[in-house]
Tab-separated table of N, CA and C in Angstrom:
chain	number	residue	atom	x	y	z
C	108	MET	N	9.892	23.091	-22.985
C	108	MET	CA	9.145	22.256	-23.250
C	108	MET	C	7.341	22.545	-22.627
C	109	LYS	N	7.887	24.466	-21.715
C	109	LYS	CA	6.590	24.487	-22.220
C	109	LYS	C	6.063	25.191	-22.940
C	110	VAL	N	6.483	25.446	-24.155
C	110	VAL	CA	5.809	26.018	-25.121
C	110	VAL	C	5.301	24.968	-25.849
C	111	ILE	N	5.885	23.935	-25.752
C	111	ILE	CA	4.469	22.419	-26.506
C	111	ILE	C	4.126	22.415	-25.467
C	112	LYS	N	3.783	21.526	-24.126
C	112	LYS	CA	2.499	22.222	-23.905
C	112	LYS	C	1.093	22.647	-23.825
C	113	GLY	N	1.717	24.283	-23.762
C	113	GLY	CA	0.989	25.357	-23.719
C	113	GLY	C	0.172	25.549	-24.688
C	114	GLY	N	0.743	24.560	-26.695
C	114	GLY	CA	0.324	24.844	-28.062
C	114	GLY	C	-0.236	23.644	-28.743
C	115	LEU	N	0.174	22.489	-26.866
C	115	LEU	CA	-1.007	21.865	-26.852
C	115	LEU	C	-3.115	21.550	-26.407
C	116	ALA	N	-2.538	22.536	-25.088
C	116	ALA	CA	-3.853	22.926	-24.937
C	116	ALA	C	-4.163	24.308	-25.612
C	117	GLY	N	-3.641	24.469	-26.077
C	117	GLY	CA	-4.279	25.556	-26.990
C	117	GLY	C	-4.793	24.191	-28.631
C	118	VAL	N	-4.919	24.139	-28.936
C	118	VAL	CA	-4.777	22.964	-29.723
C	118	VAL	C	-5.857	22.054	-28.920
C	119	ILE	N	-5.991	22.001	-27.778
C	119	ILE	CA	-7.144	20.647	-28.013
C	119	ILE	C	-8.673	22.543	-27.123
C	120	VAL	N	-7.986	23.124	-26.305
C	120	VAL	CA	-9.410	24.076	-26.320
C	120	VAL	C	-9.754	23.903	-27.360
C	121	ALA	N	-9.621	24.456	-28.370
C	121	ALA	CA	-10.269	24.932	-29.437
C	121	ALA	C	-10.286	23.845	-30.726
C	122	LEU	N	-10.194	22.483	-30.356
C	122	LEU	CA	-11.485	21.155	-31.017
C	122	LEU	C	-12.381	21.328	-29.908
C	123	CYS	N	-12.138	21.438	-28.548
C	123	CYS	CA	-12.998	21.188	-27.951
C	123	CYS	C	-14.552	23.136	-28.188
C	124	ILE	N	-13.930	23.751	-28.533
C	124	ILE	CA	-15.058	24.808	-28.770
C	124	ILE	C	-15.434	24.789	-30.397
C	125	MET	N	-14.627	24.095	-30.764
C	125	MET	CA	-15.311	23.613	-32.481
C	125	MET	C	-16.243	22.245	-32.834
C	126	VAL	N	-15.588	21.977	-31.829
C	126	VAL	CA	-17.548	20.574	-31.045
C	126	VAL	C	-18.252	21.135	-30.674
C	127	ILE	N	-17.905	22.064	-29.495
C	127	ILE	CA	-19.955	22.299	-29.456
C	127	ILE	C	-20.246	23.566	-29.576
C	128	TYR	N	-19.361	24.349	-30.509
C	128	TYR	CA	-20.186	25.055	-31.845
C	128	TYR	C	-20.696	24.370	-32.905
C	129	GLN	N	-19.985	23.941	-33.907
C	129	GLN	CA	-20.646	22.326	-35.088
C	129	GLN	C	-21.788	21.897	-34.271
C	130	ASN	N	-21.325	21.817	-32.775
C	130	ASN	CA	-23.077	20.246	-31.766
C	130	ASN	C	-23.821	21.624	-31.263
C	131	ALA	N	-24.518	22.667	-31.512
C	131	ALA	CA	-25.041	23.522	-30.445
C	131	ALA	C	-26.575	23.040	-30.702
C	132	GLU	N	-27.056	22.366	-32.075
C	132	GLU	CA	-28.607	22.394	-31.946
C	132	GLU	C	-28.404	21.411	-30.793
C	133	PHE	N	-27.260	20.042	-30.993
C	133	PHE	CA	-28.185	18.714	-30.675
C	133	PHE	C	-28.124	18.986	-29.019
C	134	LEU	N	-26.261	20.470	-28.013
C	134	LEU	CA	-26.552	20.026	-26.423
C	134	LEU	C	-27.447	21.300	-26.118
C	135	LYS	N	-28.841	22.029	-26.697
C	135	LYS	CA	-29.231	22.574	-26.614
C	135	LYS	C	-30.867	21.543	-26.210
C	136	THR	N	-31.095	21.245	-27.064
C	136	THR	CA	-32.373	20.547	-27.284
C	136	THR	C	-32.816	19.603	-25.213
C	137	THR	N	-33.040	19.169	-25.081
C	137	THR	CA	-33.468	19.580	-23.997
C	137	THR	C	-35.071	17.729	-24.263
C	138	TYR	N	-34.164	16.962	-22.588
C	138	TYR	CA	-34.296	15.631	-23.208
C	138	TYR	C	-34.822	15.368	-21.047
C	139	SER	N	-34.664	14.924	-20.815
C	139	SER	CA	-36.039	14.651	-19.743
C	139	SER	C	-35.202	12.991	-19.665
C	140	LEU	N	-34.767	12.209	-18.287
C	140	LEU	CA	-33.978	11.410	-17.687
C	140	LEU	C	-35.396	10.678	-17.216
C	141	GLY	N	-35.368	8.519	-17.679
C	141	GLY	CA	-36.246	8.388	-16.266
C	141	GLY	C	-35.214	7.333	-16.457
C	142	VAL	N	-35.960	6.473	-14.907
C	142	VAL	CA	-35.743	5.021	-14.305
C	142	VAL	C	-37.087	4.449	-13.561
C	143	ASP	N	-37.196	2.885	-14.594
C	143	ASP	CA	-38.855	2.575	-14.017
C	143	ASP	C	-37.770	0.676	-13.541
C	144	PHE	N	-37.788	0.365	-12.297
C	144	PHE	CA	-38.068	-0.089	-11.533
C	144	PHE	C	-38.833	-1.168	-11.806
C	145	LYS	N	-40.142	-1.203	-12.351
C	145	LYS	CA	-41.023	-2.594	-12.991
C	145	LYS	C	-41.775	-3.285	-11.896
C	146	LEU	N	-42.066	-1.727	-11.021
C	146	LEU	CA	-42.267	-2.959	-9.644
C	146	LEU	C	-44.507	-2.366	-9.853
C	147	SER	N	-44.155	-0.655	-9.719
C	147	SER	CA	-45.046	-0.029	-9.669
C	147	SER	C	-45.265	1.520	-10.346
C	148	ASP	N	-46.584	2.268	-10.579
C	148	ASP	CA	-46.265	2.764	-11.561
C	148	ASP	C	-45.459	4.598	-10.573
C	149	ALA	N	-45.516	3.991	-9.081
C	149	ALA	CA	-44.731	5.063	-8.143
C	149	ALA	C	-43.345	5.009	-7.736
C	150	TRP	N	-42.229	3.089	-8.968
C	150	TRP	CA	-40.954	3.602	-8.469
C	150	TRP	C	-40.519	3.798	-10.348
C	151	VAL	N	-40.904	5.097	-10.794
C	151	VAL	CA	-40.839	5.928	-11.505
C	151	VAL	C	-39.723	6.693	-11.352
C	152	PHE	N	-39.098	7.146	-11.695
C	152	PHE	CA	-38.304	8.398	-11.752
C	152	PHE	C	-37.670	8.900	-12.668
C	153	HIS	N	-38.157	10.272	-13.104
C	153	HIS	CA	-38.145	11.073	-14.417
C	153	HIS	C	-37.207	12.857	-13.506
C	154	THR	N	-36.621	12.908	-14.472
C	154	THR	CA	-35.535	14.247	-14.513
C	154	THR	C	-35.876	15.639	-15.132
C	155	PRO	N	-36.784	16.583	-14.788
C	155	PRO	CA	-36.399	17.062	-15.100
C	155	PRO	C	-36.412	17.671	-16.903
C	156	GLU	N	-36.801	17.891	-17.890
C	156	GLU	CA	-36.295	18.653	-18.801
C	156	GLU	C	-35.376	19.379	-19.030
C	157	LEU	N	-33.014	18.648	-19.286
C	157	LEU	CA	-32.306	19.572	-19.023
C	157	LEU	C	-31.888	19.631	-20.664
C	158	PRO	N	-31.311	20.546	-20.785
C	158	PRO	CA	-30.584	20.259	-21.773
C	158	PRO	C	-29.181	19.660	-21.934
C	159	ASN	N	-28.662	18.846	-23.029
C	159	ASN	CA	-27.912	17.762	-23.172
C	159	ASN	C	-26.746	18.322	-22.699
C	160	GLY	N	-26.853	19.627	-23.509
C	160	GLY	CA	-25.390	19.823	-22.711
C	160	GLY	C	-25.192	20.027	-21.397
C	161	VAL	N	-26.149	20.320	-20.423
C	161	VAL	CA	-25.526	20.150	-18.839
C	161	VAL	C	-25.629	18.897	-18.496
C	162	PHE	N	-26.467	17.862	-19.271
C	162	PHE	CA	-25.975	15.997	-18.840
C	162	PHE	C	-24.799	15.671	-19.075
C	163	LEU	N	-24.043	15.813	-19.926
C	163	LEU	CA	-22.387	15.688	-20.801
C	163	LEU	C	-21.746	16.390	-19.516
C	164	LEU	N	-21.896	17.502	-19.142
C	164	LEU	CA	-21.324	18.210	-17.759
C	164	LEU	C	-21.343	17.830	-16.817
C	165	ILE	N	-23.178	17.193	-16.619
C	165	ILE	CA	-23.304	16.036	-14.983
C	165	ILE	C	-22.489	15.269	-15.159
C	166	THR	N	-21.890	14.986	-16.221
C	166	THR	CA	-21.442	12.970	-16.912
C	166	THR	C	-20.273	13.670	-16.737
C	167	LEU	N	-19.573	14.567	-16.860
C	167	LEU	CA	-18.420	14.506	-17.804
C	167	LEU	C	-18.027	14.985	-14.634
C	168	PHE	N	-18.500	15.892	-14.584
C	168	PHE	CA	-17.652	15.873	-12.967
C	168	PHE	C	-18.063	14.556	-12.664
C	169	VAL	N	-19.297	14.117	-13.045
C	169	VAL	CA	-19.407	12.645	-11.947
C	169	VAL	C	-17.737	11.213	-12.353
C	170	GLY	N	-17.706	12.186	-13.905
C	170	GLY	CA	-16.656	11.198	-13.367
C	170	GLY	C	-14.797	11.389	-13.558
C	171	VAL	N	-14.707	12.848	-12.853
C	171	VAL	CA	-14.185	13.372	-11.721
C	171	VAL	C	-13.783	12.900	-10.854
C	172	ILE	N	-15.148	12.762	-10.123
C	172	ILE	CA	-15.399	13.082	-8.881
C	172	ILE	C	-14.552	11.019	-8.717
C	173	VAL	N	-15.110	10.191	-9.912
C	173	VAL	CA	-14.933	8.750	-9.107
C	173	VAL	C	-12.880	8.603	-9.583
C	174	GLY	N	-12.830	9.245	-10.227
C	174	GLY	CA	-11.555	9.038	-11.215
C	174	GLY	C	-10.877	9.338	-9.635
C	175	TYR	N	-10.895	10.659	-9.465
C	175	TYR	CA	-10.593	10.371	-7.517
C	175	TYR	C	-10.089	9.826	-6.911
C	176	GLY	N	-11.623	9.655	-5.568
C	176	GLY	CA	-11.566	8.315	-5.195
C	176	GLY	C	-11.011	7.106	-5.695
C	177	VAL	N	-10.974	6.907	-7.147
C	177	VAL	CA	-10.169	6.151	-7.328
C	177	VAL	C	-7.827	5.559	-7.186
C	178	THR	N	-7.939	7.069	-7.145
C	178	THR	CA	-7.051	7.213	-6.773
C	178	THR	C	-6.501	7.878	-5.503
C	179	LEU	N	-6.677	8.119	-5.248
C	179	LEU	CA	-7.233	8.846	-3.547
C	179	LEU	C	-6.203	7.751	-3.394
C	180	PRO	N	-6.237	7.467	-2.613
C	180	PRO	CA	-6.054	6.261	-2.326
C	180	PRO	C	-4.325	5.119	-2.422
C	181	GLY	N	-3.968	5.866	-3.808
C	181	GLY	CA	-2.465	4.970	-4.559
C	181	GLY	C	-1.727	6.751	-3.479
C	182	TRP	N	-2.189	7.513	-4.370
C	182	TRP	CA	-1.633	8.535	-3.850
C	182	TRP	C	-1.122	8.589	-2.226
C	183	MET	N	-2.292	7.509	-1.884
C	183	MET	CA	-2.101	8.313	0.379
C	183	MET	C	-0.052	7.176	0.634
C	184	ARG	N	-0.891	5.878	0.051
C	184	ARG	CA	-0.295	4.682	0.039
C	184	ARG	C	1.339	5.206	-0.755
C	185	ASN	N	1.611	6.178	-1.788
C	185	ASN	CA	2.515	6.699	-1.852
C	185	ASN	C	2.737	8.128	-1.636
C	186	LYS	N	2.385	8.637	-0.107
C	186	LYS	CA	2.766	9.723	0.318
C	186	LYS	C	3.002	8.732	2.353
C	187	LYS	N	2.380	8.509	2.068
C	187	LYS	CA	3.725	7.429	3.224
C	187	LYS	C	4.753	6.941	3.079
C	188	LEU	N	4.154	5.970	1.572
C	188	LEU	CA	5.870	5.227	1.493
C	188	LEU	C	7.456	6.633	0.671
C	189	ILE	N	7.575	7.533	0.822
C	189	ILE	CA	7.975	8.403	0.747
C	189	ILE	C	8.110	9.100	1.663
C	190	ARG	N	7.950	8.268	2.462
C	190	ARG	CA	7.789	9.338	3.800
C	190	ARG	C	8.858	8.151	4.561
C	191	GLN	N	8.345	7.247	4.526
C	191	GLN	CA	8.598	6.080	5.491
C	191	GLN	C	10.517	6.245	4.675
C	192	SER	N	10.424	6.204	3.985
C	192	SER	CA	11.335	6.452	2.875
C	192	SER	C	12.826	7.613	3.104
C	193	GLY	N	12.027	8.280	3.452
C	193	GLY	CA	12.976	10.154	4.068
C	193	GLY	C	12.697	9.605	4.962
C	194	GLU	N	12.901	9.038	5.801
C	194	GLU	CA	13.087	8.836	7.502
C	194	GLU	C	14.382	7.917	7.508
C	195	GLU	N	14.129	6.832	6.595
C	195	GLU	CA	15.443	5.794	6.529
C	195	GLU	C	16.464	6.405	5.839
C	196	VAL	N	16.696	7.524	5.019
C	196	VAL	CA	17.654	8.274	4.164
C	196	VAL	C	18.854	8.645	4.994
C	197	ARG	N	17.507	10.304	5.724
C	197	ARG	CA	17.890	10.573	6.969
C	197	ARG	C	18.516	10.215	8.548
C	198	ALA	N	18.057	8.666	8.854
C	198	ALA	CA	18.885	7.144	9.373
C	198	ALA	C	20.694	7.150	9.186
C	199	LEU	N	20.193	6.483	7.546
C	199	LEU	CA	21.653	5.989	7.336
C	199	LEU	C	22.783	7.344	6.586
C	200	ARG	N	22.443	8.408	6.602
C	200	ARG	CA	22.732	9.473	6.504
C	200	ARG	C	23.682	9.595	7.882
C	201	SER	N	23.012	9.229	8.781
C	201	SER	CA	23.415	9.741	10.254
C	201	SER	C	23.825	8.800	10.621
C	202	GLN	N	24.038	7.417	9.865
C	202	GLN	CA	24.713	6.226	10.527
C	202	GLN	C	26.813	6.566	8.912
C	203	VAL	N	26.126	7.005	8.149
C	203	VAL	CA	27.217	7.702	7.319
C	203	VAL	C	28.558	8.585	8.027
C	204	GLU	N	26.983	9.474	8.933
C	204	GLU	CA	28.023	10.808	9.413
C	204	GLU	C	29.213	10.322	10.631
C	205	LYS	N	27.929	8.996	11.775
C	205	LYS	CA	29.344	8.740	12.590
C	205	LYS	C	30.560	7.664	11.739
C	206	LEU	N	30.230	7.087	10.511
C	206	LEU	CA	31.488	6.677	10.240
C	206	LEU	C	32.043	7.754	9.994
C	207	LYS	N	32.456	8.599	9.238
C	207	LYS	CA	33.418	9.801	9.093
C	207	LYS	C	33.703	10.067	9.669
C	208	ASN	N	33.898	10.223	10.917
C	208	ASN	CA	33.570	10.587	12.279
C	208	ASN	C	34.317	10.402	12.729
C	209	ARG	N	34.408	9.006	13.374
C	209	ARG	CA	34.750	7.587	13.597
C	209	ARG	C	36.399	6.883	13.284
C	210	PRO	N	38.210	7.588	14.054
C	210	PRO	CA	39.004	7.273	13.590
C	210	PRO	C	39.636	6.066	13.233
C	211	ALA	N	40.696	6.723	11.587
C	211	ALA	CA	41.198	4.948	11.124
C	211	ALA	C	41.206	4.382	12.172
C	212	PRO	N	40.991	3.374	11.719
C	212	PRO	CA	42.464	1.939	12.643
C	212	PRO	C	43.859	2.381	12.676
C	213	SER	N	44.846	1.804	13.144
C	213	SER	CA	46.442	2.111	12.992
C	213	SER	C	46.128	0.440	11.681
C	214	PHE	N	47.041	0.833	10.674
C	214	PHE	CA	47.391	-0.996	10.055
C	214	PHE	C	49.438	-0.171	10.616
C	215	SER	N	50.163	-0.782	10.825
C	215	SER	CA	51.176	-1.302	10.215
C	215	SER	C	51.792	-2.212	10.097
C	216	LEU	N	52.693	-2.374	9.186
C	216	LEU	CA	53.342	-2.254	7.771
C	216	LEU	C	54.903	-3.360	7.098
C	217	ASP	N	54.888	-2.248	9.098
C	217	ASP	CA	56.099	-2.884	8.601
C	217	ASP	C	56.309	-4.524	9.520
C	218	SER	N	56.975	-4.776	9.219
C	218	SER	CA	57.091	-6.387	9.491
C	218	SER	C	57.846	-6.575	10.446
C	219	GLU	N	58.265	-6.177	10.972
C	219	GLU	CA	59.089	-6.412	11.673
C	219	GLU	C	58.585	-6.457	14.205
C	220	ALA	N	58.132	-5.466	13.984
C	220	ALA	CA	56.424	-4.767	14.720
C	220	ALA	C	55.612	-6.597	15.315
C	221	GLU	N	55.044	-6.074	13.835
C	221	GLU	CA	54.176	-8.000	13.602
C	221	GLU	C	54.718	-9.063	14.353
C	222	SER	N	55.557	-9.482	13.634
C	222	SER	CA	56.452	-10.302	13.966
C	222	SER	C	57.226	-9.647	15.818
C	223	ALA	N	56.841	-8.930	16.310
C	223	ALA	CA	57.425	-9.028	17.467
C	223	ALA	C	56.289	-9.033	18.715
C	224	ALA	N	54.690	-7.996	17.891
C	224	ALA	CA	54.027	-8.289	18.206
C	224	ALA	C	52.441	-9.958	17.944
C	225	ASP	N	53.258	-11.422	17.378
C	225	ASP	CA	53.093	-11.911	17.664
C	225	ASP	C	53.977	-12.854	18.617
C	226	GLU	N	54.642	-12.861	18.903
C	226	GLU	CA	55.764	-13.497	19.860
C	226	GLU	C	55.926	-13.367	21.370
C	227	SER	N	55.459	-12.188	20.826
C	227	SER	CA	54.580	-11.778	22.365
C	227	SER	C	53.637	-11.973	23.167
C	228	THR	N	52.654	-12.363	22.216
C	228	THR	CA	51.236	-12.876	22.401
C	228	THR	C	51.153	-13.860	22.342
C	229	ALA	N	51.766	-14.901	22.377
C	229	ALA	CA	52.457	-16.710	22.206
C	229	ALA	C	52.704	-16.663	23.564
C	230	PRO	N	53.602	-16.008	24.138
C	230	PRO	CA	53.849	-17.335	24.832
C	230	PRO	C	52.711	-16.440	26.477
C	231	ALA	N	52.407	-15.558	26.261
C	231	ALA	CA	51.096	-15.762	27.151
C	231	ALA	C	49.308	-16.692	26.710
C	232	ASP	N	49.261	-16.641	25.765
C	232	ASP	CA	48.789	-17.423	25.393
C	232	ASP	C	48.829	-18.469	25.831
C	233	ALA	N	50.408	-18.796	25.552
C	233	ALA	CA	50.780	-20.857	25.704
C	233	ALA	C	50.319	-20.872	27.154
C	234	SER	N	50.598	-19.541	28.266
C	234	SER	CA	50.530	-20.264	29.641
C	234	SER	C	49.452	-19.626	30.517
C	235	ALA	N	48.927	-19.436	29.527
C	235	ALA	CA	47.207	-19.876	29.864
C	235	ALA	C	46.429	-20.704	29.393
C	236	GLU	N	46.915	-21.264	28.338
C	236	GLU	CA	45.882	-22.510	28.267
C	236	GLU	C	46.819	-23.947	29.071
C	237	GLU	N	48.457	-23.855	29.579
C	237	GLU	CA	48.475	-23.938	30.765
C	237	GLU	C	47.699	-24.113	31.602
C	238	LYS	N	47.073	-23.458	32.406
C	238	LYS	CA	47.537	-23.021	34.269
C	238	LYS	C	45.404	-23.801	32.762
C	239	ASP	N	44.577	-23.275	32.406
C	239	ASP	CA	43.443	-23.671	32.195
C	239	ASP	C	43.922	-25.430	32.091
C	240	ASN	N	44.944	-26.203	31.904
C	240	ASN	CA	44.730	-27.350	31.910
C	240	ASN	C	45.300	-27.641	33.304
C	241	GLN	N	46.152	-27.144	33.397
C	241	GLN	CA	46.392	-27.623	35.292
C	241	GLN	C	45.384	-27.216	35.657
C	242	GLU	N	44.033	-26.715	35.467
C	242	GLU	CA	42.802	-27.066	36.127
C	242	GLU	C	42.573	-27.940	35.896
C	243	ALA	N	41.600	-27.861	35.084
C	243	ALA	CA	41.083	-28.885	34.523
C	243	ALA	C	41.115	-30.421	35.184
C	244	ALA	N	42.362	-30.637	35.572
C	244	ALA	CA	43.869	-31.751	35.861
C	244	ALA	C	43.133	-31.513	37.336
C	245	THR	N	42.983	-31.011	37.910
C	245	THR	CA	43.281	-30.942	39.457
C	245	THR	C	41.994	-30.860	39.680
C	246	GLN	N	41.088	-31.020	39.385
C	246	GLN	CA	39.341	-31.020	38.963
C	246	GLN	C	39.292	-32.451	39.008
């Protein structure tokens, strides 16, 4: 992949050099830009005469700065989102570790033990219900 990227970059640089070489006369031609607000002669502004190549470079530089300024809020938002997601992942991993270190609940598959446990709790539950009923009747 690096070879393909390097080759593509080389082709782009070669094309740029070819365009500059073939249009050298146009790029060297000087020109002055002007702005006229049509209010009075004092409101007319002109740049010094500069080669067209300089104007193209200035335009390219301004475009890069504007593009960076437009994409900067998205970069900042993504950076914040990544940081928050990382914190959430760390919290979830710590929960997973806590759950891994917890002892596993023991289940008995012996049916006799289950029936004995059911019988031992049934009278206690019944006696508790009887006591509640007696207290309600006395009130």
